[in-house]
Every structure is written in structure tokens, then in C-alpha cells.
């Protein structure tokens, strides 16, 4: 009798285990995920030909891992940590005119997984690659990320066909392109989206080209914008009945929170330098950065060869970086005094960028225009450069701590556009975006009959070693050419 009871208990235990396993399988704890539906769309918004969107439904919650096979032995991959049954997966980093191999893996909460492989055929891009030449390319020495730059065709200086932003990987290959209309701005936000300007509007988009928000700016937007920690934007605009001389703060609800009319801050009557400027364009704001340490912002006024720091709350000037000529007495307390060896002022500069850790350091693209009010330097004897200054706000002094480009002389002289950015602890990216040459040879300032070319250079700031040097120049014997407004380095995922 006792033996029969034991057998009955054992049978009951086995039945309970089997029932538990069945429930576990039904709950998805040990079940291999099953793909129910899938839909692949290449270039879903018609503006990003090297992107795709994969929509997949699984029968149980899964997270996603994606791999895009690389042509150079280095794959692009990304892991999503959120479990769900319905997935919309962006696929970035496809090569043009290529059968791209993409592997997507769906992983259940218990670790069971299933993978699908996709071959995505892309079309060629409308880019003449014969104009591209990598003079130097050291893939293992460049900083992580993809270089994004605004490529545009030119036919003499004023005949620009429009920006065609692309991203290239460390092996120099195009992995992303954007074909929709835009002007100057292409800046990444904290949420991973980007801001682009279209006419007088500011658009928030993702890398698939999806538009999330549109801000209409009454007096227009130009050149640059920066996001503040609270989510608001500081953007370059124009004061009423004036030209490119205002900063506005915009919130996420499309409201203009505050406006700074720089006619009320600086001297409109101060002489212009560089002298090659449009009528009425007394300041020509072309760059902005924000310093959260003291709630202030940095602006670049090209036509005054001035970089200045402004208190966001009070609009007071904190300091002014640039030559000391022709400033009225009331501005002199704010002018930084140079000290140290090999110091040079910037002239006609672009894109001031604060060091990510030391906000007393600032990196600037010094176009090097004129270099003097009284004795302007000719384009043949000038140079453009990346320059880093260190500011001592308590003593009102400034020193020059690093530069690159002076040694190249007029070869890289880019008088009207360009930018710089910190891309790692060691490396700086420099965009000589508008190198102007006459057809017969020789460098030029802004003129009608000139030929544009581009050099994008990444240099190690510690050793001055160039690890990437990309030249984009038309080989035709005419005025056709290329320019790039700016270059940055971003991650695709």
C-alpha cells in the first residue's frame, strides 16, 4: 500500500512539472520566438537612399540586435534593450550601389533567439566620385564615428546647386546620404534626432528623414543653432530690418522665448574686417555655442573678426576675443589681452566650439581674411587654420595653445566658410570648406570667377599627425567645383 502511494505521488509530481513546463512555454519563458509579420522598406521617406526600415512582429516579447556587414572587415552593429512584440527597426549604414547583408536577431526574455538575414540592394548615388581623393587615410587612427559634411556642387561662387549631406566611415566610404532640401544647419540633438534648416524653417528629423517638428522663424534662421540642457534652442537669426545680427531662444512649443539684437550690444559703426562683405552685413553671425557652467553663449561675428561671450540672462558682455582696433572705450574692459608665444588673432572666423571638458578653451576656424585693417594680406600670402585659445576670465587674458594649417600656407586658404570640431580627446576635425582658386592658378578671396574645392582633414592635436585628408575638387578646366559648409562626426546608432 505504501509503495503504491509513493508511485502516485511521483506520477503527480511529474504531471505538475509537465504542466509547469507547458505554462512556461506558453508564457514565452523558454519558447523560441516566432516571426509573424515583416515588412522591409528601402528609403521609406524618399530622402535617405542608404537607409531602410524593417517592421517586424513576434509572437512573444523580444529585444533586437542588428548587424550590417562591413566591406572592410568591420561590421556596424547595434543592440536594442527594450522587449516588445512589435518592432520598427531603422537600418543605417548601407553602402550605395551594393547588395548589403543585414542580420537581425530577435531575443526573448529567456535568451532564446531567432535571426533573419536580408540582402538590401541600393542604387548608386548622384555623386561624381572621380572628384574625391584620399591623400591620407589611417582608419585605425581616426576617431570613432562617421564624418558628416555638406557636399554641394558649384559653378562659380554664386552658382551653388544645394547641400547634399553625406556621412563617410573610417575607411572613406559613403554610408549615409540626405537628398531633401536644406540650407546650412545639420546638428544632432540629445534625443538622437537632427536639426536642419529649410528656408525660414527649422526641422527636427531622424536619420530616416522622418520629420517630427517644424519651427517657423519670422526673421529667418541661418548658419548655426545649439541645444541647451533644458531642450530650448539658441539659433542665429536677423534683427528687424537688418542682416544676420540676432540670436533667438526657441522652446519646444515653437515659442520665441527671447531675442538678442546685437545692434544694441556691439558697435554697428565699427569698420568691417574682412572687407569682402555684403552691404549692410555689419556683423554676420555664423557660429554659436552654449556654456552651461555660467548660462552664457559664445557667438562668432565674421565681419567684425570677433568672438564674444554673452550672459544669457542679462545680455551683458563677458569677454571679447579679437583684435583691439576701432573699439570705443566702453568695450575695452571686455577685450581679452593676449599673452604667451606665437599668438595671433583670428580674422573672419567661423564656428567657435567650447572644449567639452574645459570651457575656458575654445576651438575656432580662423579663415585668415585680410589679417589687418591697414595692410591687408593677399590671398596668395594668407592661410586658414584651426586654432585653440585658452581664456583666463579672472585676469581677462588669452593665450594660443594650438594651431594647425598655418604651415600649409595658401594651399588651404578658405576665405568664406569652414569649421572645426573636437572629435576625441586627441583628434580635431577641420573642414576647409571653400578653398577658392582662379583658373590660372593662385588663391582668391570672394570673387565671381573662382573655382571651389574642399579639404576635410582630421589631425591628432598632440602630435600634429594628419590621419585623414580628403580632397574634393573638380578636375574639369572650368569653374565647376565643390564646397562643404561644415563637417562633423556623428554615430549612426
Coordinates of C-alpha atoms in Angstrom, one line a residue:
X1 CA 0.0 0.0 0.0
X2 CA 2.8 2.4 1.0
X3 CA 4.6 1.6 -2.3
X4 CA 1.5 2.5 -4.3
X5 CA 1.1 5.8 -2.5
X6 CA 4.8 6.7 -3.4
X7 CA 4.2 5.9 -7.0
X8 CA 1.0 8.0 -7.1
X9 CA 3.0 11.0 -5.6
X10 CA 5.8 10.6 -8.1
X11 CA 3.3 10.5 -11.0
X12 CA 1.5 13.6 -9.6
X13 CA 4.9 15.4 -9.3
X14 CA 5.8 14.5 -12.9
X15 CA 2.4 15.8 -14.1
X16 CA 2.8 19.0 -12.3
X17 CA 6.3 19.5 -13.8
X18 CA 5.0 18.9 -17.3
X19 CA 2.1 21.3 -16.7
X20 CA 4.6 23.9 -15.4
X21 CA 6.8 23.4 -18.5
X22 CA 3.8 23.8 -20.8
X23 CA 2.7 27.0 -19.0
X24 CA 6.3 28.3 -19.1
X25 CA 6.4 27.6 -22.9
X26 CA 3.1 29.3 -23.3
X27 CA 4.4 32.4 -21.4
X28 CA 7.4 32.6 -23.6
X29 CA 10.0 31.9 -21.0
X30 CA 11.6 29.0 -22.9
X31 CA 10.0 29.3 -26.3
X32 CA 11.9 30.2 -29.5
X33 CA 10.4 33.5 -30.8
X34 CA 8.3 33.2 -33.9
X35 CA 8.2 35.9 -36.5
X36 CA 4.6 36.6 -37.5
X37 CA 4.8 39.6 -39.9
X38 CA 7.7 41.5 -41.5
X39 CA 7.9 44.4 -43.9
X40 CA 11.1 46.0 -45.3
X41 CA 11.1 49.5 -46.8
X42 CA 14.2 50.9 -48.5
X43 CA 14.4 54.7 -48.3
X44 CA 11.0 55.0 -46.6
X45 CA 10.8 58.8 -46.6
X46 CA 12.5 59.2 -50.1
X47 CA 15.3 61.3 -48.7
X48 CA 17.7 58.8 -47.3
X49 CA 18.7 56.3 -50.0
X50 CA 21.2 54.4 -47.8
X51 CA 18.6 53.7 -45.1
X52 CA 15.8 51.2 -44.7
X53 CA 13.1 50.4 -42.2
X54 CA 12.2 46.9 -41.1
X55 CA 8.8 46.4 -39.4
X56 CA 8.5 43.0 -37.6
X57 CA 6.0 41.4 -35.2
X58 CA 7.0 38.5 -33.0
X59 CA 4.6 36.2 -31.1
X60 CA 6.3 36.9 -27.8
X61 CA 8.2 39.9 -26.4
X62 CA 11.7 40.2 -27.8
X63 CA 14.6 42.6 -28.0
X64 CA 16.5 43.3 -31.2
X65 CA 20.1 43.1 -32.3
X66 CA 21.2 44.3 -35.8
X67 CA 24.3 43.8 -37.8
X68 CA 25.2 45.5 -41.1
X69 CA 28.1 43.6 -42.7
X70 CA 31.0 45.9 -43.5
X71 CA 33.1 45.8 -46.6
X72 CA 36.4 46.3 -44.7
X73 CA 36.1 43.6 -42.1
X74 CA 34.4 45.8 -39.6
X75 CA 30.6 45.4 -39.1
X76 CA 28.2 48.0 -37.9
X77 CA 26.0 46.7 -35.1
X78 CA 23.5 47.9 -32.5
X79 CA 21.6 46.3 -29.7
X80 CA 18.1 47.5 -28.5
X81 CA 17.3 46.6 -24.9
X82 CA 13.5 47.1 -24.9
X83 CA 11.3 44.0 -25.1
X84 CA 8.3 44.3 -27.3
X85 CA 6.2 42.2 -29.8
X86 CA 6.1 44.9 -32.5
X87 CA 9.3 46.4 -33.7
X88 CA 10.2 49.3 -36.1
X89 CA 13.9 48.9 -36.8
X90 CA 15.9 51.6 -38.6
X91 CA 18.7 50.2 -40.7
X92 CA 21.5 52.7 -41.3
X93 CA 24.9 52.5 -42.9
X94 CA 24.1 50.8 -46.2
X95 CA 26.6 51.1 -49.0
X96 CA 25.5 52.7 -52.3
X97 CA 25.1 50.5 -55.4
X98 CA 25.7 47.3 -53.4
X99 CA 24.0 44.1 -52.1
X100 CA 24.1 44.9 -48.4
X101 CA 23.9 42.0 -46.0
X102 CA 21.9 42.7 -42.9
X103 CA 21.3 40.3 -40.0
X104 CA 18.5 41.0 -37.5
X105 CA 18.2 38.8 -34.3
X106 CA 15.2 38.7 -32.0
X107 CA 15.9 37.6 -28.5
X108 CA 13.3 36.5 -25.9
X109 CA 13.5 37.3 -22.2
X110 CA 14.8 33.7 -21.6
X111 CA 17.5 34.2 -24.2
X112 CA 16.0 32.1 -27.0
X113 CA 16.5 33.8 -30.3
X114 CA 15.8 33.7 -34.0
X115 CA 17.6 35.6 -36.8
X116 CA 16.6 36.7 -40.2
X117 CA 19.0 37.7 -43.0
X118 CA 18.2 40.4 -45.5
X119 CA 20.0 41.4 -48.7
X120 CA 19.3 45.0 -49.5
X121 CA 20.2 46.3 -52.9
X122 CA 20.8 50.0 -53.0
X123 CA 21.1 52.3 -56.1
X124 CA 24.1 54.5 -57.0
X125 CA 24.3 58.0 -55.6
X126 CA 24.3 61.0 -57.8
X127 CA 27.8 61.9 -56.8
X128 CA 30.9 62.2 -59.0
X129 CA 33.4 60.2 -57.0
X130 CA 36.2 61.0 -59.5
X131 CA 36.4 64.3 -57.7
X132 CA 37.3 62.5 -54.4
X133 CA 40.9 61.8 -53.4
X134 CA 42.1 60.5 -50.1
X135 CA 45.6 62.0 -49.8
X136 CA 45.9 60.3 -46.3
X137 CA 43.6 57.8 -44.7
X138 CA 44.6 55.9 -41.5
X139 CA 41.5 54.0 -40.4
X140 CA 43.0 52.8 -37.1
X141 CA 44.0 56.3 -36.1
X142 CA 40.8 58.3 -36.9
X143 CA 38.3 58.9 -34.1
X144 CA 35.2 56.7 -33.8
X145 CA 32.2 57.9 -35.8
X146 CA 31.1 58.9 -39.2
X147 CA 32.1 62.2 -40.8
X148 CA 29.1 64.1 -42.0
X149 CA 29.7 67.0 -44.4
X150 CA 27.5 69.2 -46.6
X151 CA 28.6 68.5 -50.1
X152 CA 27.5 71.0 -52.8
X153 CA 28.3 71.4 -56.4
X154 CA 29.3 74.9 -57.5
X155 CA 29.6 76.8 -60.8
X156 CA 31.5 79.9 -59.9
X157 CA 30.9 81.2 -56.3
X158 CA 27.2 82.1 -56.5
X159 CA 26.1 79.1 -58.5
X160 CA 25.5 76.5 -55.8
X161 CA 23.2 73.6 -56.5
X162 CA 22.3 72.9 -52.9
X163 CA 23.6 70.9 -50.0
X164 CA 23.9 67.1 -50.3
X165 CA 24.9 65.9 -46.8
X166 CA 26.7 62.6 -46.7
X167 CA 28.4 60.5 -44.0
X168 CA 31.6 58.5 -44.6
X169 CA 33.1 55.8 -42.4
X170 CA 36.7 55.4 -41.2
X171 CA 37.5 53.7 -44.5
X172 CA 36.4 56.7 -46.5
X173 CA 33.2 55.1 -47.9
X174 CA 29.8 56.8 -48.0
X175 CA 27.3 55.2 -45.6
X176 CA 24.5 57.7 -45.4
X177 CA 23.1 60.5 -47.6
X178 CA 20.3 63.0 -47.4
X179 CA 18.6 64.3 -50.6
X180 CA 15.9 66.6 -49.3
X181 CA 16.1 70.4 -49.4
X182 CA 18.2 72.1 -46.7
X183 CA 20.4 75.1 -46.2
X184 CA 23.3 75.3 -43.7
X185 CA 22.3 73.6 -40.4
X186 CA 22.7 69.9 -39.6
X187 CA 23.2 69.5 -35.8
X188 CA 22.5 66.4 -33.6
X189 CA 20.2 66.7 -30.6
X190 CA 20.4 64.9 -27.3
X191 CA 17.5 62.6 -28.4
X192 CA 19.4 61.4 -31.4
X193 CA 17.5 63.5 -33.9
X194 CA 18.9 66.3 -36.1
X195 CA 18.0 69.9 -36.8
X196 CA 18.1 71.1 -40.4
X197 CA 17.1 74.5 -41.7
X198 CA 14.8 74.7 -44.8
X199 CA 14.2 78.3 -46.0
X200 CA 13.0 80.1 -42.8
X201 CA 12.0 76.9 -41.0
X202 CA 13.9 74.7 -38.6
X203 CA 13.0 70.9 -39.0
X204 CA 13.7 68.1 -36.5
X205 CA 14.3 64.9 -38.4
X206 CA 15.8 61.5 -37.8
X207 CA 18.3 59.6 -40.0
X208 CA 15.5 58.0 -41.9
X209 CA 14.3 61.5 -42.9
X210 CA 11.2 61.4 -40.7
X211 CA 10.1 64.9 -39.8
X212 CA 9.0 65.3 -36.1
X213 CA 8.7 69.1 -35.6
X214 CA 8.8 72.3 -37.7
X215 CA 9.6 75.7 -36.3
X216 CA 8.8 78.8 -38.5
X217 CA 11.2 81.6 -37.7
X218 CA 9.7 85.0 -38.6
X219 CA 13.0 86.7 -39.4
X220 CA 14.6 83.6 -40.7
X221 CA 17.3 81.3 -39.5
X222 CA 20.9 80.9 -40.7
X223 CA 24.3 79.3 -40.2
X224 CA 24.0 77.7 -36.7
X225 CA 21.9 76.5 -33.8
X226 CA 22.7 74.9 -30.4
X227 CA 20.6 72.9 -28.0
X228 CA 20.6 73.9 -24.3
X229 CA 20.2 71.4 -21.4
X230 CA 16.6 72.4 -20.9
X231 CA 15.7 71.5 -24.5
X232 CA 15.5 75.0 -25.8
X233 CA 17.5 76.1 -28.9
X234 CA 19.7 79.2 -29.4
X235 CA 19.6 80.0 -33.1
X236 CA 21.1 82.6 -35.3
X237 CA 18.6 84.9 -37.0
X238 CA 18.3 88.5 -38.0
X239 CA 17.1 91.6 -36.2
X240 CA 14.2 93.5 -37.6
X241 CA 15.1 95.3 -40.8
X242 CA 18.7 94.1 -40.5
X243 CA 21.1 91.3 -41.6
X244 CA 22.3 88.2 -39.7
X245 CA 22.8 90.0 -36.4
X246 CA 20.4 88.4 -33.9
X247 CA 20.2 85.4 -31.6
X248 CA 16.8 83.9 -30.6
X249 CA 15.9 81.4 -28.0
X250 CA 13.2 79.0 -29.1
X251 CA 11.3 76.4 -26.9
X252 CA 9.9 73.1 -27.9
X253 CA 6.4 74.6 -28.2
X254 CA 7.6 76.8 -31.1
X255 CA 7.7 79.9 -29.0
X256 CA 10.4 82.6 -29.2
X257 CA 11.4 83.0 -25.6
X258 CA 14.0 85.8 -26.0
X259 CA 15.8 87.7 -28.7
X260 CA 19.2 89.4 -28.7
X261 CA 19.5 92.3 -31.2
X262 CA 23.3 92.8 -31.4
X263 CA 22.8 96.3 -32.7
X264 CA 22.1 97.0 -29.0
X265 CA 25.2 95.2 -27.8
X266 CA 28.1 96.0 -30.2
X267 CA 29.1 98.9 -32.3
X268 CA 27.3 98.9 -35.7
X269 CA 29.6 101.7 -37.0
X270 CA 32.9 99.9 -36.3
X271 CA 34.8 99.3 -39.6
X272 CA 34.4 95.9 -41.2
X273 CA 37.2 93.4 -41.5
X274 CA 37.4 91.3 -43.6
X275 CA 36.4 93.9 -46.2
X276 CA 34.8 91.5 -48.7
X277 CA 31.3 91.8 -47.2
X278 CA 27.8 92.4 -48.4
X279 CA 26.2 95.8 -47.9
X280 CA 24.6 96.2 -44.5
X281 CA 26.0 92.9 -43.2
X282 CA 27.9 94.6 -40.4
X283 CA 28.3 91.6 -38.0
X284 CA 27.5 88.4 -40.0
X285 CA 26.9 85.9 -37.1
X286 CA 28.0 82.5 -38.3
X287 CA 28.5 80.3 -35.2
X288 CA 27.2 79.8 -31.7
X289 CA 27.9 77.5 -28.7
X290 CA 26.4 77.4 -25.2
X291 CA 28.2 77.3 -21.8
X292 CA 26.1 75.7 -19.2
X293 CA 28.6 76.4 -16.5
X294 CA 27.6 80.1 -16.3
X295 CA 24.5 80.1 -18.6
X296 CA 26.1 82.1 -21.4
X297 CA 26.7 81.7 -25.1
X298 CA 29.6 82.2 -27.5
X299 CA 29.0 83.9 -30.8
X300 CA 31.1 84.5 -33.9
X301 CA 30.7 87.7 -35.8
X302 CA 32.7 87.2 -39.0
X303 CA 32.6 90.8 -40.4
X304 CA 34.0 92.2 -37.1
X305 CA 36.5 89.3 -36.7
X306 CA 35.0 89.0 -33.2
X307 CA 34.2 86.0 -30.9
X308 CA 32.4 87.1 -27.8
X309 CA 30.7 85.6 -24.7
X310 CA 27.3 86.9 -23.7
X311 CA 25.4 86.3 -20.5
X312 CA 22.1 84.7 -21.5
X313 CA 20.0 86.2 -18.6
X314 CA 21.4 89.8 -18.6
X315 CA 22.7 90.1 -22.2
X316 CA 25.9 91.5 -20.7
X317 CA 29.2 91.0 -22.5
X318 CA 31.6 88.7 -20.5
X319 CA 34.6 88.9 -22.8
X320 CA 35.6 89.8 -26.4
X321 CA 38.2 87.8 -28.4
X322 CA 39.7 89.6 -31.4
X323 CA 41.9 92.5 -32.5
X324 CA 41.6 95.7 -30.4
X325 CA 41.4 98.2 -33.2
X326 CA 38.5 100.7 -33.5
X327 CA 36.6 99.7 -30.4
X328 CA 35.1 102.5 -28.3
X329 CA 36.3 103.0 -24.7
X330 CA 33.2 101.3 -23.3
X331 CA 34.2 98.0 -24.9
X332 CA 37.8 98.0 -23.8
X333 CA 37.3 96.4 -20.4
X334 CA 35.9 93.3 -22.2
X335 CA 38.7 92.9 -24.7
X336 CA 41.0 89.9 -23.9
X337 CA 44.7 90.7 -23.6
X338 CA 47.0 88.2 -25.4
X339 CA 50.0 86.7 -23.7
X340 CA 52.4 83.9 -24.4
X341 CA 54.4 82.9 -27.5
X342 CA 53.2 82.7 -31.2
X343 CA 49.9 84.4 -30.5
X344 CA 47.8 85.5 -33.5
X345 CA 44.3 86.9 -33.7
X346 CA 41.6 85.2 -35.7
X347 CA 40.3 87.0 -38.8
X348 CA 36.9 86.4 -40.5
X349 CA 36.5 83.3 -38.4
X350 CA 33.8 80.6 -38.2
X351 CA 32.4 78.0 -35.7
X352 CA 33.6 78.7 -32.2
X353 CA 33.4 75.5 -30.2
X354 CA 34.0 75.1 -26.4
X355 CA 36.2 72.3 -25.3
X356 CA 33.9 69.5 -23.9
X357 CA 35.6 69.5 -20.5
X358 CA 37.5 72.8 -20.2
X359 CA 35.1 75.6 -21.1
X360 CA 37.9 78.1 -20.9
X361 CA 39.3 76.6 -24.0
X362 CA 37.8 77.4 -27.4
X363 CA 38.4 76.0 -30.8
X364 CA 37.9 78.3 -33.9
X365 CA 38.2 78.0 -37.6
X366 CA 40.3 81.1 -38.5
X367 CA 39.6 81.9 -42.1
X368 CA 42.5 84.3 -42.1
X369 CA 40.9 87.0 -44.2
X370 CA 42.9 90.3 -44.6
X371 CA 44.6 89.9 -41.2
X372 CA 44.9 93.7 -40.9
X373 CA 42.8 96.8 -41.3
X374 CA 45.7 99.0 -42.6
X375 CA 47.8 96.5 -44.6
X376 CA 45.6 93.5 -45.7
X377 CA 47.4 90.3 -46.6
X378 CA 46.8 89.0 -50.1
X379 CA 45.2 85.6 -50.6
X380 CA 48.4 84.3 -52.1
X381 CA 50.2 85.1 -48.8
X382 CA 47.5 84.2 -46.4
X383 CA 46.4 80.9 -44.7
X384 CA 43.4 79.4 -42.9
X385 CA 43.9 77.3 -39.7
X386 CA 42.3 75.6 -36.8
X387 CA 43.3 77.5 -33.6
X388 CA 42.7 76.8 -30.0
X389 CA 42.8 79.5 -27.4
X390 CA 42.7 79.4 -23.6
X391 CA 40.9 82.2 -21.8
X392 CA 41.6 83.3 -18.2
X393 CA 38.4 85.1 -17.3
X394 CA 39.6 86.3 -14.0
X395 CA 42.6 88.1 -15.5
X396 CA 41.0 88.9 -18.8
X397 CA 43.8 87.3 -20.7
X398 CA 44.0 84.8 -23.6
X399 CA 46.8 82.5 -24.9
X400 CA 47.1 80.5 -28.0
X401 CA 47.7 76.8 -27.1
X402 CA 47.4 75.0 -30.5
X403 CA 47.1 75.6 -34.2
X404 CA 47.2 73.7 -37.5
X405 CA 47.0 74.9 -41.0
X406 CA 49.4 77.8 -41.0
X407 CA 52.2 75.6 -42.3
X408 CA 50.2 74.8 -45.4
X409 CA 50.1 78.5 -46.4
X410 CA 47.8 79.5 -49.3
X411 CA 47.2 75.8 -50.3
X412 CA 44.3 75.6 -47.8
X413 CA 43.2 79.2 -47.7
X414 CA 39.4 79.1 -47.4
X415 CA 38.2 82.7 -47.0
X416 CA 34.5 82.3 -46.6
X417 CA 33.4 79.0 -45.0
X418 CA 34.9 76.3 -42.8
X419 CA 34.6 74.8 -39.3
X420 CA 36.4 72.8 -36.6
X421 CA 35.2 70.3 -34.0
X422 CA 36.7 68.2 -31.2
X423 CA 36.1 64.5 -32.3
X424 CA 38.0 62.7 -29.5
X425 CA 40.4 63.6 -26.7
X426 CA 43.2 63.7 -29.2
X427 CA 41.7 64.4 -32.6
X428 CA 40.3 67.6 -34.2
X429 CA 38.3 67.6 -37.5
X430 CA 38.9 70.6 -39.8
X431 CA 36.8 71.5 -42.8
X432 CA 38.5 73.8 -45.3
X433 CA 35.1 74.0 -47.0
X434 CA 35.6 76.8 -49.5
X435 CA 39.1 76.9 -51.0
X436 CA 38.9 79.4 -53.8
X437 CA 41.3 79.4 -56.7
X438 CA 41.5 81.3 -60.0
X439 CA 41.5 79.2 -63.1
X440 CA 45.0 80.4 -64.0
X441 CA 46.2 79.4 -60.5
X442 CA 46.6 81.3 -57.3
X443 CA 44.4 81.7 -54.2
X444 CA 41.4 84.1 -54.2
X445 CA 39.1 85.9 -51.8
X446 CA 35.4 86.1 -52.6
X447 CA 35.1 86.8 -56.3
X448 CA 32.9 85.8 -59.3
X449 CA 35.3 83.9 -61.4
X450 CA 36.7 81.4 -58.9
X451 CA 36.8 77.6 -58.6
X452 CA 35.8 76.0 -55.3
X453 CA 37.3 72.9 -53.7
X454 CA 37.2 71.1 -50.3
X455 CA 39.7 69.6 -47.9
X456 CA 38.5 67.7 -44.9
X457 CA 41.3 66.9 -42.5
X458 CA 41.5 65.0 -39.2
X459 CA 44.6 65.7 -37.2
X460 CA 46.0 64.5 -33.9
X461 CA 46.3 67.5 -31.7
X462 CA 49.1 66.0 -29.6
X463 CA 51.4 65.0 -32.4
X464 CA 50.0 67.1 -35.3
X465 CA 49.9 63.9 -37.4
X466 CA 47.2 64.0 -40.1
X467 CA 45.2 60.8 -40.0
X468 CA 42.7 61.7 -42.7
X469 CA 43.0 64.1 -45.6
X470 CA 40.1 64.1 -48.1
X471 CA 40.2 66.4 -51.2
X472 CA 37.1 67.0 -53.3
X473 CA 38.0 69.0 -56.4
X474 CA 36.6 69.0 -59.9
X475 CA 39.2 68.1 -62.5
X476 CA 37.4 70.0 -65.3
X477 CA 39.1 73.0 -66.7
X478 CA 36.2 75.4 -65.9
X479 CA 34.6 77.0 -62.8
X480 CA 32.7 73.9 -61.7
X481 CA 33.7 72.7 -58.3
X482 CA 32.6 71.7 -54.8
X483 CA 32.2 73.2 -51.4
X484 CA 31.3 72.0 -47.9
X485 CA 29.7 74.3 -45.4
X486 CA 30.8 72.3 -42.4
X487 CA 31.9 68.8 -41.3
X488 CA 31.1 67.0 -38.1
X489 CA 31.5 63.5 -36.7
X490 CA 28.5 61.5 -35.5
X491 CA 27.5 57.9 -34.7
X492 CA 24.8 56.4 -36.9
X493 CA 23.3 54.5 -33.9

